[in-house]
């Protein structure tokens, strides 16, 4: 079994719908590690109506990547917070080569990346996962109309909140997100493979099996 504290500084890589966010939440629920989701951070900024949030939202709603510098600054300040002192998982960052290089430059040898985990899923499978996804507007729980339906349609089992389809989970935005992943994020696999930190997981399997393999890879 994994210890309850770990010195892991990880990047989780995967196309939209590959399940990396769900897996990151599971790991963070089990060990003392900060789950840093740039998508969640940006959506919170968007809800708060901050300038950064409003700017980011216009890109996300169109299925585009938020500009590098905006994200880099946000992540830099986040990993300096006390809860991220020894261990963190970056979920949704880096998404481009410039972001990956900025991350490397920002980490000293003492706190360099320890793992980069890639969650591999075929595109046709991703499309089905994403178009059926519904998110709880209140607690953020994620459901699926076919694979993980709530007891009552449109209502979150956890908190009774209303389930909504995220604007970036609509079909036209998904096509763009997958294309952006292919062209901008997939090249990071080679970048991290060259550095000897990349581990690849076949994530077209049940979440429990993927989770077990993930724990093994993170030892
Ligand atoms: Zn909820």
Coordinates of N, CA and C and ligand atoms in Angstrom, one line a residue:
X1 N 0.8 -1.2 0.0 CA 0.0 0.0 0.0 C 0.9 1.3 0.0
X2 N 0.3 2.3 -0.5 CA 1.0 3.6 -0.5 C 0.9 4.2 0.8
X3 N 2.0 4.9 1.2 CA 2.0 5.6 2.5 C 1.0 6.8 2.4
X4 N 0.6 7.3 3.5 CA -0.3 8.5 3.5 C 0.4 9.8 3.2
X5 N 1.7 9.8 3.3 CA 2.4 11.0 2.8 C 3.3 10.6 1.7
X6 N 3.4 11.4 0.7 CA 4.4 11.0 -0.4 C 5.0 12.3 -1.0
X7 N 6.2 12.1 -1.5 CA 6.9 13.3 -2.1 C 6.8 13.2 -3.6
X8 N 5.6 13.3 -4.1 CA 5.4 13.2 -5.5 C 5.0 14.5 -6.1
X9 N 5.7 14.9 -7.2 CA 5.3 16.1 -7.9 C 5.0 15.7 -9.3
X10 N 3.7 15.6 -9.6 CA 3.2 14.9 -10.8 C 2.5 15.8 -11.8
X11 N 2.6 15.5 -13.1 CA 1.8 16.0 -14.1 C 0.9 14.9 -14.6
X12 N -0.4 15.1 -14.6 CA -1.3 14.1 -15.3 C -1.6 14.6 -16.7
X13 N -1.3 13.9 -17.7 CA -1.5 14.2 -19.1 C -2.6 13.4 -19.6
X14 N -3.5 14.0 -20.4 CA -4.5 13.2 -21.1 C -5.5 14.1 -21.8
X15 N -6.1 13.5 -22.9 CA -7.0 14.3 -23.6 C -8.3 14.6 -22.7
X16 N -9.1 15.6 -23.1 CA -10.3 15.8 -22.4 C -11.1 14.5 -22.3
X17 N -11.6 14.1 -21.2 CA -12.4 12.9 -21.0 C -11.6 11.7 -20.7
X18 N -10.3 11.8 -20.6 CA -9.4 10.6 -20.4 C -9.5 10.2 -18.9
X19 N -10.1 11.0 -18.1 CA -10.3 10.6 -16.7 C -9.2 11.1 -15.7
X20 N -8.4 11.9 -16.2 CA -7.2 12.3 -15.3 C -7.7 13.1 -14.1
X21 N -8.7 13.9 -14.3 CA -9.2 14.7 -13.2 C -9.9 13.9 -12.1
X22 N -10.6 12.9 -12.5 CA -11.3 12.0 -11.6 C -10.2 11.2 -10.8
X23 N -9.2 10.7 -11.5 CA -8.2 9.9 -10.9 C -7.3 10.8 -9.9
X24 N -7.1 12.0 -10.3 CA -6.3 12.9 -9.4 C -7.1 13.2 -8.1
X25 N -8.4 13.4 -8.3 CA -9.3 13.5 -7.0 C -9.2 12.3 -6.1
X26 N -9.2 11.1 -6.7 CA -9.1 9.9 -5.9 C -7.8 9.8 -5.2
X27 N -6.7 10.1 -5.9 CA -5.4 10.1 -5.2 C -5.4 11.1 -4.1
X28 N -5.9 12.3 -4.3 CA -5.8 13.3 -3.3 C -6.7 13.0 -2.1
X29 N -7.7 12.2 -2.4 CA -8.6 11.8 -1.3 C -8.0 10.7 -0.4
X30 N -6.9 10.1 -0.8 CA -6.3 9.0 -0.1 C -4.9 9.4 0.5
X31 N -4.2 10.3 -0.2 CA -2.9 10.7 0.4 C -2.8 12.2 0.5
X32 N -1.9 12.7 1.2 CA -1.7 14.1 1.5 C -1.0 14.7 0.3
X33 N -1.7 15.1 -0.7 CA -1.2 15.7 -1.9 C -2.1 16.7 -2.5
X34 N -1.6 17.8 -2.9 CA -2.5 18.9 -3.4 C -2.9 18.6 -4.9
X35 N -4.2 18.6 -5.1 CA -4.7 18.4 -6.5 C -4.9 19.7 -7.1
X36 N -4.1 20.1 -8.1 CA -4.2 21.4 -8.7 C -4.8 21.3 -10.1
X37 N -6.1 21.6 -10.2 CA -6.7 21.5 -11.5 C -6.8 22.9 -12.0
X38 N -6.2 23.2 -13.1 CA -6.2 24.5 -13.7 C -7.6 24.8 -14.2
X39 N -8.3 23.8 -14.8 CA -9.6 24.0 -15.3 C -10.6 24.5 -14.1
X40 N -10.5 23.8 -13.0 CA -11.3 24.2 -11.8 C -11.0 25.6 -11.4
X41 N -9.7 25.9 -11.3 CA -9.2 27.2 -10.9 C -9.8 28.3 -11.8
X42 N -9.7 28.0 -13.1 CA -10.2 29.0 -14.1 C -11.7 29.2 -14.0
X43 N -12.4 28.1 -13.8 CA -13.9 28.2 -13.7 C -14.3 28.9 -12.4
X44 N -13.5 28.7 -11.3 CA -13.8 29.5 -10.1 C -13.6 31.0 -10.3
X45 N -12.5 31.3 -11.0 CA -12.2 32.7 -11.3 C -13.4 33.3 -12.2
X46 N -13.9 32.4 -13.1 CA -14.9 32.9 -14.0 C -16.2 33.2 -13.2
X47 N -16.5 32.3 -12.2 CA -17.7 32.5 -11.4 C -17.6 33.7 -10.6
X48 N -16.4 34.0 -10.0 CA -16.2 35.1 -9.2 C -16.2 36.4 -10.0
X49 N -16.1 36.3 -11.3 CA -16.2 37.5 -12.2 C -14.9 38.3 -12.2
X50 N -13.8 37.7 -11.8 CA -12.6 38.4 -11.8 C -12.1 38.7 -13.3
X51 N -11.3 39.6 -13.5 CA -10.8 39.9 -14.8 C -10.1 38.7 -15.5
X52 N -9.3 38.0 -14.7 CA -8.6 36.8 -15.2 C -9.7 35.8 -15.6
X53 N -10.7 35.6 -14.8 CA -11.7 34.7 -15.0 C -12.5 35.0 -16.3
X54 N -12.9 36.2 -16.5 CA -13.7 36.6 -17.6 C -12.9 36.4 -18.9
X55 N -11.6 36.8 -18.8 CA -10.7 36.6 -20.0 C -10.6 35.1 -20.4
X56 N -10.3 34.3 -19.3 CA -10.2 32.9 -19.6 C -11.4 32.2 -20.2
X57 N -12.6 32.7 -19.7 CA -13.9 32.1 -20.1 C -14.1 32.2 -21.6
X58 N -13.7 33.4 -22.1 CA -14.0 33.5 -23.6 C -13.2 32.5 -24.4
X59 N -12.0 32.1 -23.9 CA -11.3 31.1 -24.6 C -11.9 29.7 -24.4
X60 N -12.2 29.4 -23.2 CA -12.7 28.1 -22.9 C -14.0 27.8 -23.5
X61 N -14.9 28.8 -23.6 CA -16.2 28.6 -24.2 C -16.1 28.3 -25.7
X62 N -15.0 28.7 -26.3 CA -14.8 28.5 -27.7 C -14.0 27.2 -27.9
X63 N -13.7 26.5 -26.9 CA -12.9 25.3 -27.0 C -11.4 25.5 -27.2
X64 N -11.0 26.8 -27.0 CA -9.6 27.1 -27.2 C -8.8 27.1 -25.9
X65 N -7.4 27.1 -26.1 CA -6.6 27.1 -24.9 C -6.5 28.5 -24.4
X66 N -6.5 28.6 -23.1 CA -6.2 29.9 -22.4 C -4.7 30.2 -22.7
X67 N -4.4 31.5 -23.0 CA -3.0 31.9 -23.3 C -2.0 31.4 -22.2
X68 N -0.8 31.0 -22.7 CA 0.2 30.4 -21.8 C 0.5 31.3 -20.6
X69 N 0.8 32.6 -20.8 CA 1.3 33.4 -19.7 C 0.3 33.5 -18.6
X70 N -1.0 33.6 -18.9 CA -2.0 33.7 -18.0 C -2.1 32.5 -17.0
X71 N -2.0 31.3 -17.7 CA -2.0 30.0 -16.9 C -0.7 29.9 -16.1
X72 N 0.4 30.2 -16.7 CA 1.7 30.0 -16.0 C 1.8 30.8 -14.7
X73 N 1.3 32.1 -14.8 CA 1.3 32.9 -13.6 C 0.4 32.3 -12.5
X74 N -0.7 31.8 -12.9 CA -1.7 31.3 -12.0 C -1.1 30.0 -11.3
X75 N -0.5 29.1 -12.1 CA 0.1 27.9 -11.5 C 1.3 28.2 -10.6
X76 N 2.1 29.2 -11.0 CA 3.3 29.5 -10.2 C 2.9 30.0 -8.8
X77 N 1.9 30.8 -8.7 CA 1.5 31.2 -7.4 C 0.8 30.1 -6.6
X78 N 0.1 29.2 -7.3 CA -0.6 28.1 -6.6 C 0.4 27.1 -6.0
X79 N 1.5 26.8 -6.7 CA 2.4 25.7 -6.1 C 3.2 26.3 -5.0
X80 N 3.2 27.6 -4.8 CA 3.9 28.2 -3.6 C 3.1 28.2 -2.4
X81 N 1.8 27.8 -2.4 CA 1.0 27.8 -1.2 C 1.4 26.6 -0.3
X82 N 1.2 26.8 1.0 CA 1.7 25.8 2.0 C 1.2 24.4 1.7
X83 N 0.0 24.2 1.3 CA -0.5 22.8 1.1 C 0.2 22.1 0.0
X84 N 0.9 22.8 -0.9 CA 1.6 22.2 -2.0 C 3.1 22.1 -1.8
X85 N 3.5 22.2 -0.5 CA 4.9 22.3 -0.2 C 5.7 21.1 -0.7
X86 N 5.1 19.9 -0.4 CA 5.9 18.7 -0.7 C 5.4 17.8 -1.9
X87 N 4.1 17.9 -2.1 CA 3.5 17.0 -3.1 C 2.3 17.6 -3.8
X88 N 2.3 17.5 -5.1 CA 1.1 18.0 -5.8 C 0.9 17.2 -7.1
X89 N -0.3 17.3 -7.6 CA -0.6 16.8 -9.0 C -1.1 17.9 -9.8
X90 N -0.5 18.2 -10.9 CA -1.0 19.2 -11.9 C -1.9 18.5 -12.8
X91 N -3.2 19.0 -12.9 CA -4.2 18.4 -13.7 C -4.7 19.5 -14.7
X92 N -4.3 19.3 -16.0 CA -4.7 20.3 -17.0 C -3.6 21.3 -17.3
X93 N -2.4 21.1 -16.7 CA -1.3 21.9 -17.0 C 0.0 21.1 -16.8
X94 N 1.0 21.2 -17.7 CA 1.1 22.0 -18.9 C 0.3 21.4 -20.0
X95 N -0.2 22.3 -20.9 CA -0.9 21.9 -22.1 C -0.2 22.2 -23.4
X96 N 0.9 23.0 -23.3 CA 1.7 23.3 -24.5 C 3.2 23.2 -24.1
X97 N 4.0 23.1 -25.1 CA 5.4 23.0 -24.9 C 6.0 24.2 -24.1
X98 N 5.6 25.5 -24.5 CA 6.0 26.6 -23.7 C 5.6 26.5 -22.3
X99 N 4.4 26.0 -22.0 CA 4.0 25.8 -20.6 C 4.9 24.8 -19.9
X100 N 5.3 23.7 -20.6 CA 6.1 22.7 -20.0 C 7.5 23.2 -19.7
X101 N 8.0 24.0 -20.6 CA 9.3 24.6 -20.4 C 9.3 25.6 -19.2
X102 N 8.2 26.4 -19.2 CA 8.1 27.4 -18.1 C 8.0 26.7 -16.7
X103 N 7.3 25.5 -16.7 CA 7.3 24.8 -15.5 C 8.6 24.3 -15.0
X104 N 9.4 23.7 -16.0 CA 10.7 23.2 -15.7 C 11.6 24.3 -15.1
X105 N 11.5 25.5 -15.8 CA 12.4 26.6 -15.3 C 12.0 27.1 -13.9
X106 N 10.7 26.9 -13.6 CA 10.3 27.4 -12.3 C 10.5 26.4 -11.1
X107 N 10.9 25.2 -11.5 CA 11.1 24.2 -10.4 C 12.6 24.0 -10.2
X108 N 13.1 24.1 -9.0 CA 14.5 23.8 -8.7 C 14.8 22.3 -8.7
X109 N 16.0 21.9 -8.6 CA 16.4 20.5 -8.6 C 15.7 19.8 -7.4
X110 N 15.6 20.5 -6.3 CA 15.0 19.9 -5.1 C 13.5 19.6 -5.3
X111 N 12.8 20.3 -6.1 CA 11.4 20.1 -6.3 C 11.0 19.8 -7.8
X112 N 11.9 19.1 -8.5 CA 11.6 18.8 -9.9 C 10.5 17.8 -10.0
X113 N 9.9 17.7 -11.2 CA 8.9 16.7 -11.4 C 9.4 15.3 -11.1
X114 N 8.5 14.5 -10.4 CA 8.9 13.1 -10.2 C 8.2 12.1 -11.1
X115 N 7.0 12.4 -11.5 CA 6.2 11.6 -12.4 C 5.4 12.4 -13.4
X116 N 5.3 11.9 -14.6 CA 4.4 12.4 -15.6 C 3.6 11.2 -16.1
X117 N 2.3 11.2 -15.8 CA 1.4 10.1 -16.1 C 0.6 10.4 -17.3
X118 N 0.6 9.6 -18.3 CA -0.2 9.9 -19.5 C -1.4 8.8 -19.5
X119 N -2.6 9.4 -19.6 CA -3.8 8.5 -19.6 C -4.3 8.4 -21.1
X120 N -4.1 7.2 -21.7 CA -4.4 7.1 -23.1 C -5.7 6.5 -23.3
X121 N -6.5 7.2 -24.2 CA -7.9 6.7 -24.5 C -8.2 7.1 -26.0
X122 N -8.7 6.1 -26.8 CA -9.0 6.4 -28.2 C -10.0 7.6 -28.3
X123 N -9.9 8.4 -29.4 CA -10.8 9.6 -29.5 C -12.3 9.3 -29.6
X124 N -12.6 8.2 -30.2 CA -14.1 7.9 -30.3 C -14.7 7.6 -29.0
X125 N -13.9 7.0 -28.1 CA -14.3 6.7 -26.7 C -14.4 8.1 -26.0
X126 N -13.5 8.9 -26.2 CA -13.5 10.2 -25.5 C -14.8 11.0 -25.8
X127 N -15.1 11.0 -27.1 CA -16.3 11.7 -27.6 C -17.5 11.3 -26.8
X128 N -17.7 10.0 -26.7 CA -18.9 9.4 -26.0 C -18.9 9.8 -24.5
X129 N -17.7 9.8 -23.9 CA -17.6 10.1 -22.5 C -18.0 11.6 -22.3
X130 N -17.5 12.5 -23.2 CA -17.6 13.9 -22.9 C -19.0 14.4 -23.2
X131 N -19.7 13.9 -24.3 CA -21.0 14.5 -24.7 C -22.0 14.1 -23.6
X132 N -21.8 13.0 -22.9 CA -22.8 12.6 -21.9 C -22.5 13.1 -20.5
X133 N -21.4 13.9 -20.4 CA -21.0 14.3 -19.0 C -21.9 15.4 -18.5
X134 N -22.2 15.4 -17.2 CA -23.0 16.4 -16.6 C -22.3 16.8 -15.3
X135 N -22.2 18.0 -15.0 CA -21.5 18.5 -13.8 C -22.4 19.1 -12.8
X136 N -22.3 18.8 -11.5 CA -23.1 19.5 -10.5 C -22.7 20.9 -10.3
X137 N -23.7 21.8 -10.5 CA -23.4 23.2 -10.4 C -23.0 23.6 -9.0
X138 N -23.4 22.8 -8.0 CA -23.2 23.2 -6.6 C -21.9 22.6 -6.0
X139 N -21.7 21.2 -6.2 CA -20.5 20.6 -5.5 C -19.4 20.2 -6.5
X140 N -19.7 20.3 -7.8 CA -18.7 20.0 -8.8 C -18.6 18.5 -9.2
X141 N -19.5 17.6 -8.5 CA -19.4 16.2 -8.8 C -19.7 16.0 -10.3
X142 N -19.1 14.9 -10.9 CA -19.3 14.7 -12.3 C -20.1 13.4 -12.5
X143 N -21.1 13.5 -13.3 CA -22.0 12.3 -13.7 C -22.0 12.1 -15.2
X144 N -22.6 11.0 -15.6 CA -22.6 10.7 -17.0 C -24.0 10.1 -17.3
X145 N -24.7 10.6 -18.4 CA -26.0 10.1 -18.6 C -26.1 8.6 -18.9
X146 N -25.0 8.0 -19.4 CA -25.1 6.6 -19.7 C -24.2 5.8 -18.7
X147 N -23.0 6.2 -18.4 CA -22.1 5.4 -17.6 C -22.2 5.6 -16.1
X148 N -22.7 6.8 -15.7 CA -22.8 7.0 -14.2 C -23.9 8.0 -14.0
X149 N -25.2 7.5 -14.2 CA -26.3 8.4 -14.1 C -26.7 8.6 -12.6
X150 N -27.2 9.8 -12.3 CA -27.7 10.0 -11.0 C -29.0 9.3 -10.8
X151 N -29.4 9.1 -9.5 CA -30.7 8.4 -9.3 C -31.9 9.1 -9.9
X152 N -31.8 10.5 -9.9 CA -32.9 11.3 -10.5 C -32.2 12.2 -11.6
X153 N -32.8 12.1 -12.8 CA -32.1 12.8 -13.9 C -32.0 14.3 -13.6
X154 N -30.8 14.8 -13.9 CA -30.6 16.2 -13.7 C -30.3 16.7 -12.3
X155 N -30.3 15.8 -11.4 CA -30.1 16.2 -10.0 C -28.9 15.4 -9.4
X156 N -28.0 16.1 -8.7 CA -26.9 15.5 -8.1 C -27.2 14.6 -6.9
X157 N -26.8 13.4 -6.9 CA -27.0 12.5 -5.7 C -26.4 13.0 -4.5
X158 N -25.2 13.6 -4.6 CA -24.5 14.0 -3.4 C -25.1 15.2 -2.7
X159 N -25.6 16.2 -3.4 CA -26.0 17.4 -2.7 C -27.3 17.9 -3.2
X160 N -28.0 17.3 -4.2 CA -29.2 17.8 -4.6 C -29.1 19.0 -5.6
X161 N -27.9 19.3 -6.0 CA -27.7 20.4 -6.9 C -28.1 20.1 -8.3
X162 N -28.2 21.1 -9.1 CA -28.7 20.9 -10.5 C -27.5 20.5 -11.4
X163 N -27.7 19.5 -12.2 CA -26.6 19.1 -13.1 C -26.7 19.9 -14.4
X164 N -25.5 20.3 -14.9 CA -25.5 21.1 -16.1 C -24.4 20.5 -17.0
X165 N -24.6 20.8 -18.3 CA -23.5 20.5 -19.2 C -22.6 21.6 -19.4
X166 N -21.3 21.4 -19.0 CA -20.4 22.5 -19.1 C -20.3 23.0 -20.6
X167 N -20.1 24.3 -20.7 CA -20.2 24.9 -22.1 C -19.1 24.2 -22.9
X168 N -17.9 23.8 -22.3 CA -16.9 23.2 -23.1 C -17.1 21.7 -23.3
X169 N -18.2 21.1 -22.8 CA -18.5 19.7 -23.0 C -19.6 19.6 -24.2
X170 N -20.0 20.7 -24.8 CA -20.9 20.6 -25.9 C -20.1 20.2 -27.1
X171 N -20.9 19.5 -28.0 CA -20.2 18.8 -29.1 C -19.2 19.6 -29.9
X172 N -19.6 20.8 -30.3 CA -18.8 21.6 -31.2 C -17.5 22.0 -30.4
X173 N -17.6 22.3 -29.2 CA -16.4 22.6 -28.4 C -15.5 21.4 -28.2
X174 N -16.1 20.2 -28.0 CA -15.3 19.0 -27.8 C -14.4 18.7 -29.0
X175 N -15.0 18.8 -30.2 CA -14.2 18.6 -31.4 C -13.0 19.4 -31.4
X176 N -13.2 20.7 -31.1 CA -12.0 21.6 -31.0 C -11.0 21.2 -29.9
X177 N -11.6 20.9 -28.8 CA -10.7 20.5 -27.6 C -9.8 19.3 -28.0
X178 N -10.4 18.3 -28.7 CA -9.6 17.1 -29.1 C -8.6 17.5 -30.1
X179 N -8.9 18.4 -31.0 CA -7.9 18.8 -32.0 C -6.8 19.6 -31.4
X180 N -7.2 20.4 -30.4 CA -6.1 21.2 -29.7 C -5.2 20.3 -28.9
X181 N -5.8 19.2 -28.3 CA -5.0 18.3 -27.6 C -4.0 17.6 -28.5
X182 N -4.5 17.1 -29.7 CA -3.7 16.4 -30.7 C -2.5 17.3 -31.1
X183 N -2.8 18.5 -31.4 CA -1.7 19.4 -32.0 C -0.8 20.0 -31.0
X184 N -1.4 20.4 -29.8 CA -0.6 21.2 -28.9 C -0.1 20.4 -27.7
X185 N -0.9 19.5 -27.2 CA -0.6 18.8 -25.9 C 0.1 17.5 -26.2
X186 N -0.3 16.7 -27.2 CA 0.3 15.4 -27.4 C 1.8 15.5 -27.6
X187 N 2.4 16.6 -28.2 CA 3.8 16.7 -28.3 C 4.6 16.6 -27.0
X188 N 3.8 16.9 -25.9 CA 4.5 16.8 -24.6 C 4.9 15.4 -24.2
X189 N 4.2 14.4 -24.8 CA 4.6 13.0 -24.5 C 6.0 12.8 -24.8
X190 N 6.4 13.2 -26.0 CA 7.8 13.1 -26.4 C 8.8 13.9 -25.6
X191 N 8.3 15.1 -25.2 CA 9.2 16.0 -24.3 C 9.5 15.3 -23.0
X192 N 8.5 14.7 -22.4 CA 8.7 14.0 -21.1 C 9.3 12.6 -21.2
X193 N 9.0 12.0 -22.3 CA 9.7 10.7 -22.6 C 11.2 10.9 -22.6
X194 N 11.6 11.9 -23.3 CA 13.0 12.2 -23.5 C 13.7 12.5 -22.1
X195 N 12.9 13.0 -21.2 CA 13.4 13.3 -19.8 C 13.3 12.1 -18.9
X196 N 12.8 11.0 -19.4 CA 12.7 9.8 -18.6 C 11.7 9.8 -17.4
X197 N 10.7 10.7 -17.5 CA 9.8 10.7 -16.4 C 8.4 10.3 -16.8
X198 N 8.2 9.9 -18.1 CA 6.9 9.6 -18.6 C 6.5 8.1 -18.3
X199 N 5.2 8.0 -17.7 CA 4.6 6.7 -17.6 C 3.3 6.7 -18.3
X200 N 3.0 5.7 -19.1 CA 1.8 5.6 -19.9 C 0.8 4.6 -19.3
X201 N -0.5 5.0 -19.2 CA -1.5 4.1 -18.7 C -2.6 3.9 -19.7
X202 N -3.0 2.7 -20.0 CA -4.2 2.5 -20.9 C -5.4 2.8 -20.0
X203 N -6.0 4.0 -20.3 CA -7.1 4.5 -19.5 C -8.5 4.2 -20.2
X204 N -8.5 3.3 -21.2 CA -9.8 2.8 -21.8 C -10.2 1.6 -21.0
X205 N -10.2 1.6 -19.7 CA -10.6 0.5 -18.9 C -11.4 1.1 -17.7
X206 N -11.9 0.2 -16.8 CA -12.7 0.8 -15.7 C -11.9 1.7 -14.8
X207 N -12.5 2.7 -14.2 CA -11.8 3.6 -13.4 C -11.1 2.9 -12.2
X208 N -11.6 1.8 -11.7 CA -11.0 1.2 -10.6 C -9.6 0.5 -11.0
X209 N -9.6 -0.1 -12.2 CA -8.4 -0.7 -12.7 C -7.4 0.3 -13.0
X210 N -7.8 1.4 -13.6 CA -6.9 2.5 -13.9 C -6.3 3.0 -12.6
X211 N -7.1 3.2 -11.6 CA -6.6 3.7 -10.3 C -5.6 2.8 -9.7
X212 N -5.8 1.5 -9.7 CA -4.8 0.5 -9.2 C -3.5 0.7 -9.9
X213 N -3.6 0.7 -11.2 CA -2.3 0.9 -12.0 C -1.6 2.2 -11.7
X214 N -2.4 3.2 -11.5 CA -1.9 4.6 -11.2 C -1.1 4.5 -9.9
X215 N -1.7 3.9 -8.9 CA -1.0 3.8 -7.6 C 0.3 3.1 -7.7
X216 N 0.3 2.0 -8.5 CA 1.6 1.3 -8.7 C 2.6 2.2 -9.4
X217 N 2.2 2.9 -10.4 CA 3.1 3.8 -11.1 C 3.6 4.9 -10.3
X218 N 2.8 5.4 -9.3 CA 3.2 6.5 -8.5 C 4.1 6.1 -7.3
X219 N 4.3 4.8 -7.1 CA 5.2 4.4 -5.9 C 6.5 5.0 -6.0
Ligands
LIG1 ZN1 -23.6 18.1 -6.1

